[in-house]
Structures are given as C-alpha cells and as structure tokens.
Short mmCIF file of C-alpha atoms in Angstrom, two decimals:
data_model
loop_
_atom_site.label_atom_id
_atom_site.label_comp_id
_atom_site.label_asym_id
_atom_site.label_seq_id
_atom_site.Cartn_x
_atom_site.Cartn_y
_atom_site.Cartn_z
CA MET A 32 -29.19 -19.67 9.15
CA VAL A 33 -27.20 -21.76 11.54
CA PRO A 34 -23.52 -20.86 11.48
CA LYS A 35 -21.02 -23.48 10.49
CA GLN A 36 -19.74 -23.76 14.02
CA ALA A 37 -21.45 -23.88 17.38
CA ARG A 38 -18.53 -23.75 19.79
CA SER A 39 -18.03 -21.45 22.75
CA GLY A 40 -17.93 -17.86 21.67
CA GLY A 41 -20.02 -18.62 18.54
CA THR A 42 -23.73 -18.65 18.06
CA PHE A 43 -26.35 -21.26 17.29
CA GLY A 44 -29.20 -19.59 15.57
CA GLN A 45 -29.61 -15.82 15.36
CA ASN A 46 -29.18 -14.86 18.99
CA GLU A 47 -28.43 -18.08 20.79
CA LYS A 48 -25.29 -19.74 22.13
CA PRO A 49 -25.52 -23.52 22.45
CA ASN A 50 -23.85 -23.17 25.86
CA GLY A 51 -25.56 -19.91 26.72
CA ASP A 52 -26.99 -21.37 29.93
CA HIS A 53 -23.61 -21.40 31.63
CA ASP A 54 -21.32 -19.10 29.69
CA PRO A 55 -22.02 -15.81 31.51
CA VAL A 56 -21.33 -17.29 34.92
CA SER A 57 -18.65 -19.85 34.15
CA ARG A 58 -16.18 -17.43 32.59
CA ARG A 59 -14.15 -15.16 34.82
CA PRO A 60 -14.72 -11.45 34.01
CA GLY A 61 -11.94 -10.06 31.88
CA ARG A 62 -10.29 -13.44 31.36
CA PRO A 63 -9.73 -14.02 27.62
CA ARG A 64 -10.73 -17.31 26.13
CA SER A 65 -8.08 -19.51 24.67
CA GLY A 66 -9.35 -20.81 21.38
CA GLN A 67 -6.67 -23.49 21.36
CA ALA A 68 -7.63 -24.72 24.82
CA ASN A 69 -11.32 -24.66 23.93
CA GLN A 70 -10.78 -26.78 20.86
CA ALA A 71 -8.52 -29.20 22.72
CA ILE A 72 -11.25 -29.68 25.33
CA LEU A 73 -13.97 -30.21 22.73
CA ASP A 74 -11.79 -32.65 20.78
CA ALA A 75 -10.91 -34.58 23.94
CA THR A 76 -14.57 -34.75 24.95
CA ARG A 77 -15.56 -36.06 21.53
CA ALA A 78 -12.89 -38.75 21.60
CA LEU A 79 -13.77 -39.89 25.12
CA LEU A 80 -17.50 -39.96 24.36
CA VAL A 81 -16.83 -42.34 21.50
CA GLU A 82 -14.39 -44.46 23.51
CA GLN A 83 -16.24 -44.61 26.84
CA GLY A 84 -19.78 -43.31 26.42
CA PHE A 85 -21.45 -40.50 28.32
CA THR A 86 -21.99 -42.25 31.63
CA ARG A 87 -18.29 -43.09 32.06
CA LEU A 88 -17.08 -39.68 30.90
CA ARG A 89 -15.28 -37.71 33.64
CA LEU A 90 -14.15 -34.11 33.35
CA GLU A 91 -10.81 -34.95 34.93
CA HIS A 92 -10.24 -37.40 32.08
CA VAL A 93 -11.17 -34.71 29.56
CA ALA A 94 -8.72 -32.31 31.22
CA ALA A 95 -5.92 -34.86 31.12
CA ARG A 96 -6.58 -35.70 27.45
CA ALA A 97 -6.78 -32.01 26.52
CA GLY A 98 -3.68 -31.06 28.51
CA VAL A 99 -5.48 -28.46 30.62
CA GLY A 100 -6.44 -28.11 34.26
CA LYS A 101 -9.88 -29.20 35.37
CA GLY A 102 -10.58 -25.63 36.46
CA THR A 103 -10.09 -24.52 32.86
CA ILE A 104 -13.04 -26.67 31.88
CA TYR A 105 -15.26 -25.39 34.70
CA ARG A 106 -14.53 -21.80 33.74
CA ARG A 107 -16.12 -22.53 30.40
CA TRP A 108 -18.73 -25.22 31.09
CA ALA A 109 -20.70 -25.66 34.28
CA SER A 110 -21.22 -29.40 33.90
CA LYS A 111 -20.50 -32.52 31.90
CA GLU A 112 -23.90 -32.12 30.26
CA ALA A 113 -23.10 -28.57 29.11
CA LEU A 114 -19.76 -29.64 27.66
CA THR A 115 -21.06 -32.69 25.81
CA LEU A 116 -24.02 -30.71 24.51
CA GLU A 117 -21.66 -28.18 22.95
CA VAL A 118 -19.78 -30.99 21.23
CA VAL A 119 -23.06 -32.34 19.84
CA LEU A 120 -24.23 -28.94 18.62
CA GLU A 121 -20.90 -28.10 17.03
CA LEU A 122 -20.91 -31.35 15.05
CA ALA A 123 -24.58 -31.08 14.03
CA ALA A 124 -24.54 -27.50 12.76
CA PRO A 125 -22.95 -28.04 9.32
CA HIS A 126 -25.55 -30.65 8.32
CA LEU A 127 -28.81 -28.82 8.95
CA ASP A 128 -29.28 -26.34 6.11
CA ILE A 129 -31.00 -27.40 2.87
CA ALA A 130 -30.10 -25.28 -0.14
CA ASP A 131 -32.77 -23.92 -2.45
CA VAL A 132 -31.74 -25.54 -5.74
CA GLY A 133 -35.04 -25.00 -7.56
CA ASP A 134 -35.85 -28.73 -7.55
CA THR A 135 -38.31 -30.09 -5.00
CA ARG A 136 -37.27 -33.71 -5.48
CA ALA A 137 -33.61 -32.86 -4.93
CA GLU A 138 -34.40 -30.83 -1.82
CA LEU A 139 -36.56 -33.58 -0.30
CA ARG A 140 -33.77 -36.05 -0.96
CA ALA A 141 -31.29 -33.64 0.66
CA ALA A 142 -33.45 -33.54 3.78
CA THR A 143 -32.67 -37.23 4.25
CA HIS A 144 -29.16 -37.22 2.81
CA ASN A 145 -27.96 -34.54 5.23
CA PRO A 146 -28.45 -36.51 8.48
CA LEU A 147 -27.56 -39.80 6.79
CA ASP A 148 -24.29 -38.49 5.35
CA ALA A 149 -23.42 -36.88 8.67
CA ILE A 150 -23.87 -40.21 10.45
CA VAL A 151 -21.90 -42.35 8.02
CA ALA A 152 -19.16 -39.95 6.91
CA THR A 153 -18.39 -37.43 9.67
CA PRO A 154 -17.52 -37.40 13.40
CA TRP A 155 -21.21 -36.72 14.08
CA GLY A 156 -22.00 -40.42 13.59
CA PRO A 157 -19.96 -41.91 16.46
CA VAL A 158 -20.95 -39.07 18.79
CA ILE A 159 -24.68 -39.29 18.13
CA ARG A 160 -24.52 -43.04 18.70
CA ALA A 161 -22.90 -42.36 22.07
CA MET A 162 -25.46 -39.68 22.95
CA LEU A 163 -28.80 -41.04 21.69
CA SER A 164 -29.95 -42.31 25.06
CA GLN A 165 -29.00 -39.03 26.74
CA ILE A 166 -30.85 -36.96 24.15
CA ALA A 167 -33.90 -39.15 24.67
CA GLY A 168 -33.84 -39.30 28.47
CA ASN A 169 -31.71 -36.51 29.94
CA PRO A 170 -33.57 -33.16 29.87
CA ALA A 171 -30.37 -31.20 30.46
CA ILE A 172 -29.21 -32.40 27.05
CA GLY A 173 -32.38 -33.43 25.22
CA ASP A 174 -34.38 -30.24 25.78
CA ARG A 175 -31.59 -28.06 24.43
CA PHE A 176 -30.97 -30.43 21.51
CA ARG A 177 -34.63 -30.32 20.53
CA ALA A 178 -34.74 -26.52 20.87
CA THR A 179 -31.76 -26.07 18.55
CA VAL A 180 -30.93 -28.97 16.23
CA VAL A 181 -34.42 -30.43 15.90
CA ALA A 182 -36.11 -27.03 15.66
CA HIS A 183 -33.70 -25.88 12.98
CA ARG A 184 -34.14 -29.06 10.98
CA ARG A 185 -37.93 -28.73 11.17
CA ALA A 186 -37.69 -25.12 9.99
CA GLU A 187 -35.47 -26.07 7.05
CA ILE A 188 -37.82 -28.83 5.91
CA ALA A 189 -40.80 -26.50 6.35
CA ARG A 190 -39.10 -24.15 3.90
CA VAL A 191 -38.59 -27.04 1.46
CA ILE A 192 -42.31 -27.84 1.67
CA GLU A 193 -43.24 -24.18 1.22
CA ARG A 194 -41.05 -23.93 -1.88
CA GLY A 195 -42.51 -27.15 -3.25
CA ILE A 196 -46.04 -25.81 -2.80
CA ALA A 197 -45.09 -22.49 -4.44
CA ARG A 198 -43.61 -24.36 -7.43
CA GLY A 199 -46.79 -26.40 -7.82
CA ASP A 200 -44.98 -29.67 -7.03
CA LEU A 201 -46.68 -30.33 -3.68
CA ARG A 202 -50.27 -30.11 -2.47
CA PRO A 203 -51.18 -26.93 -0.59
CA ASP A 204 -52.09 -29.03 2.46
CA ALA A 205 -48.70 -30.82 2.61
CA ASP A 206 -47.82 -31.10 6.30
CA ALA A 207 -44.25 -29.95 7.01
CA SER A 208 -44.19 -31.51 10.47
CA ILE A 209 -45.16 -34.93 9.15
CA ALA A 210 -42.75 -34.51 6.25
CA THR A 211 -39.91 -33.90 8.70
CA GLU A 212 -40.64 -37.11 10.55
CA LEU A 213 -41.01 -39.09 7.32
CA LEU A 214 -37.75 -37.75 5.91
CA VAL A 215 -35.52 -37.89 8.99
CA GLY A 216 -37.15 -40.53 11.19
CA PRO A 217 -36.13 -43.54 9.06
CA VAL A 218 -32.47 -42.56 9.30
CA TYR A 219 -32.48 -42.58 13.08
CA PHE A 220 -34.62 -45.71 13.20
CA ARG A 221 -31.95 -47.56 11.24
CA LEU A 222 -29.22 -45.98 13.33
CA ALA A 223 -30.85 -47.27 16.51
CA PHE A 224 -32.15 -50.63 15.31
CA GLY A 225 -29.98 -51.57 12.37
CA GLY A 226 -30.18 -51.39 8.61
CA THR A 227 -28.23 -50.03 5.68
CA LEU A 228 -27.67 -46.29 5.55
CA ASP A 229 -26.73 -45.41 1.99
CA ALA A 230 -27.56 -42.99 -0.80
CA ASP A 231 -30.19 -45.25 -2.36
CA PHE A 232 -32.05 -45.41 0.96
CA ALA A 233 -32.03 -41.61 1.22
CA ASP A 234 -33.24 -41.19 -2.35
CA ARG A 235 -36.09 -43.65 -1.88
CA ILE A 236 -37.30 -41.84 1.23
CA GLY A 237 -37.24 -38.46 -0.50
CA ASP A 238 -39.09 -39.86 -3.50
CA ALA A 239 -41.70 -41.53 -1.28
CA VAL A 240 -42.43 -38.25 0.50
CA LEU A 241 -42.68 -36.46 -2.84
CA ALA A 242 -45.18 -39.06 -4.06
CA ALA A 243 -47.19 -38.78 -0.85
CA PHE A 244 -47.50 -34.99 -1.03
CA ALA A 245 -47.43 -34.50 -4.81
CA ALA A 246 -49.88 -32.05 -6.32
CA ASP A 247 -52.66 -33.60 -8.37
#
C-alpha cells in the first residue's frame, strides 16, 4: 500500500523513498530535518509550479517563498527535478489505492474517479497540468513517476481485475494492462486536449470497461 504521504523522510511503496536518489548524500550527517522547513519548501514549490511552470521555476525563488536559505533546499534535494518530483509524488499518493468493496462495477468506476477527482478537486490538478510535459519528456522526472505512481496505479487496477475474475464478473482473459489504459487514459486525454471531467464521464468509462470484459 502506498502511504498517504510521500514527502522527505516518508516512503513511497514498501521500501522506496520518492527522493531516495538524493537523500543519502544531500543531507548532512547528524543534522536533524526540520519538518516545518520541509513543508514550507514543498508548499512554495507547488505554488510556484502553478504560477510559473517548471521551466521558469528557480530554487532561489522557492527559498525566498519558503523563508529558508537556498542551502537548506540543497541539503534536502539535489536538483530542481528532485524537488518537483517529490511534490508530484506527495500529491499523487492519496489517490492511487482502490478499496475492495465487493462490487466490480464500483471498483472499475473508482479506477477512473480517483484520478479524475484528484485533478478537479485537489491541488494535484494544477500541479499535474504544470508537469505533464516534464513527465512525458524529462527522464529525471518521468522515469521515476512511471516507476512509482504509474506502477502503483497499474498494480491497483490489476487487483481490481483479479477480484472481478474471482467473483465471476469478468472474463478470465481480461487484460489488466489494457484495462488500466482504458480506465485512466481518457481522463488524461481530456486533461491535455479538453473536455468535461465529471462524475458521469467517470461512470461511463467504468461501465464501458465492465461491458468489454464482462464474463459470458
């Protein structure tokens, strides 16, 4: 299970820190972390990403907004990419799990509702809009995003498909990988290219995937 936070000092997945690439070397030995400073930096980064976009983001601006020295940031994150990635992972984490509610239709709908609701009703929406091009084209961000957020979402939907097969609701050959793309892909297509993102849209996608993979 992904924990409900993915900030420095936490974990993302069972044994993985979202900023694990830089944490061991960017923190001075024996120097305690300041949770308040960490959160101020993450909050400032999120605000500036939304206001200015990734390409115009500067760590000195983050430091000024957060009320810390620039060195405080570099002791925690080795680069702008590492810092913005942690913001992305922290915001994504609460919206990945799909509860086992004993109802395949409801769980398939939830697989679409989760990313949709995160986009339209939480700080994840403005940040992912600001970061889409970087996730697509910047390996320092995109590779880590795919290895954590995307991998976890695929695993959750695979479990939904497995439960649906076990209940007799879905065909034994239902493809979890294709189901993931059918359930989540339309949300990000509309995010990138326009279109209404609402509950009815999410329900129709979930129902369409259920119909496509329904047991005979």
